[in-house]
Short mmCIF file of C-alpha atoms in Angstrom, two decimals:
data_model
loop_
_atom_site.label_atom_id
_atom_site.label_comp_id
_atom_site.label_asym_id
_atom_site.label_seq_id
_atom_site.Cartn_x
_atom_site.Cartn_y
_atom_site.Cartn_z
CA MET A 242 11.85 -11.36 -7.57
CA THR A 243 12.18 -11.38 -3.47
CA GLY A 244 12.88 -8.75 -0.95
CA VAL A 245 11.75 -5.21 -0.05
CA GLN A 246 11.29 -2.50 -2.45
CA THR A 247 10.81 1.11 -0.93
CA CYS A 248 9.23 3.73 -3.04
CA ALA A 249 10.20 7.38 -3.02
CA LEU A 250 8.84 8.36 -6.19
CA PRO A 251 5.16 9.16 -7.10
CA ILE A 252 5.21 6.07 -9.36
CA CYS A 253 7.83 3.29 -8.83
CA ALA A 254 9.39 1.47 -11.79
CA ASN A 255 7.65 -1.75 -10.63
CA GLY A 256 4.04 -0.26 -10.89
CA PHE A 257 3.59 0.26 -7.18
CA ASN A 258 1.80 3.33 -6.79
CA VAL A 259 0.09 5.11 -3.56
CA TYR A 260 -2.31 7.95 -4.47
CA PRO A 261 -3.42 10.84 -3.79
CA ASN A 262 -0.75 11.43 -1.59
CA PRO A 263 -1.31 13.38 0.54
CA ALA A 264 -4.69 11.88 1.36
CA SER A 265 -7.59 12.71 3.34
CA ASP A 266 -10.55 10.41 2.53
CA ILE A 267 -9.40 7.60 0.51
CA VAL A 268 -6.18 6.14 -0.87
CA THR A 269 -5.65 3.91 -3.55
CA ILE A 270 -2.88 1.47 -3.77
CA ALA A 271 -2.05 0.25 -7.52
CA PHE A 272 0.28 -2.39 -8.33
CA THR A 273 0.91 -4.91 -11.13
CA SER A 274 1.12 -8.76 -10.68
CA ASP A 275 2.71 -11.57 -12.90
CA GLY A 276 -0.11 -13.92 -11.85
CA ASP A 277 -2.87 -14.73 -9.62
CA GLN A 278 -1.65 -14.55 -6.41
CA ASN A 279 -3.02 -13.46 -2.65
CA TYR A 280 -1.61 -10.36 -1.05
CA LYS A 281 -1.83 -8.30 2.11
CA VAL A 282 -1.88 -4.38 2.25
CA ARG A 283 -1.21 -2.56 5.76
CA LEU A 284 -1.29 1.03 6.87
CA VAL A 285 1.70 1.10 9.57
CA ASP A 286 2.16 4.20 11.77
CA MET A 287 5.48 5.61 12.82
CA LEU A 288 5.54 3.46 15.70
CA GLY A 289 5.38 0.39 13.68
CA ARG A 290 1.38 -0.39 14.82
CA THR A 291 -0.81 -1.42 12.03
CA VAL A 292 -3.72 0.85 11.93
CA LEU A 293 -5.43 -0.87 8.80
CA GLU A 294 -5.04 -4.24 7.28
CA ASP A 295 -6.75 -5.88 4.57
CA ASN A 296 -6.08 -9.22 2.15
CA GLY A 297 -6.96 -9.57 -1.43
CA LYS A 298 -6.44 -11.64 -4.63
CA ALA A 299 -4.49 -10.10 -7.25
CA VAL A 300 -5.19 -10.69 -10.80
CA ASN A 301 -2.68 -11.06 -13.58
CA GLY A 302 -1.61 -7.15 -14.62
CA ASP A 303 -2.99 -4.16 -13.28
CA ASN A 304 -4.45 -4.25 -9.63
CA THR A 305 -6.05 -1.50 -7.44
CA HIS A 306 -7.04 -1.59 -3.60
CA THR A 307 -8.55 1.20 -1.68
CA PHE A 308 -8.51 2.31 1.92
CA ASN A 309 -11.21 4.31 3.69
CA LEU A 310 -9.29 6.64 5.86
CA ASP A 311 -12.33 7.66 7.89
CA GLY A 312 -11.10 7.79 11.63
CA ILE A 313 -7.21 7.90 10.66
CA ALA A 314 -5.38 10.43 12.41
CA LYS A 315 -3.54 12.76 10.48
CA SER A 316 0.15 11.71 10.50
CA VAL A 317 2.63 10.06 8.26
CA TYR A 318 2.45 6.28 7.55
CA MET A 319 3.78 3.46 5.65
CA VAL A 320 1.74 1.46 3.24
CA ILE A 321 3.29 -1.94 3.10
CA LEU A 322 2.02 -4.16 0.08
CA GLN A 323 3.04 -8.01 0.63
CA LYS A 324 2.83 -10.17 -2.34
CA GLY A 325 4.44 -13.54 -2.28
CA ASP A 326 8.10 -13.04 -1.43
CA VAL A 327 8.15 -9.24 -2.26
CA THR A 328 7.01 -6.49 0.10
CA TYR A 329 6.57 -3.02 -1.39
CA LYS A 330 6.78 0.13 0.79
CA ALA A 331 5.80 3.82 0.30
CA LYS A 332 5.04 6.58 2.90
CA LEU A 333 1.78 8.09 2.77
CA ILE A 334 0.83 11.35 4.45
CA VAL A 335 -2.87 11.55 5.66
CA GLU A 336 -4.21 15.17 6.19
#
């Protein structure tokens, strides 16, 4: 699978989920992987600026990644998960 998948639902059909949403302290990004592979997850503001970024190694099956939102301004952001040739996006509200 290649391309960009945008999630507008609480849980996407592909297993990509961002919760809680809205969030204030910590946000969890949950996703599935069909094998061990590296991934990058970013929190991007509406001007396209990356405010948080982290890399990880996914395992086969269910995975989670958490971001501490301390110091992040209240606003609307995009959570972008890049895994192989696939990019997942979801809107996150920080309160």
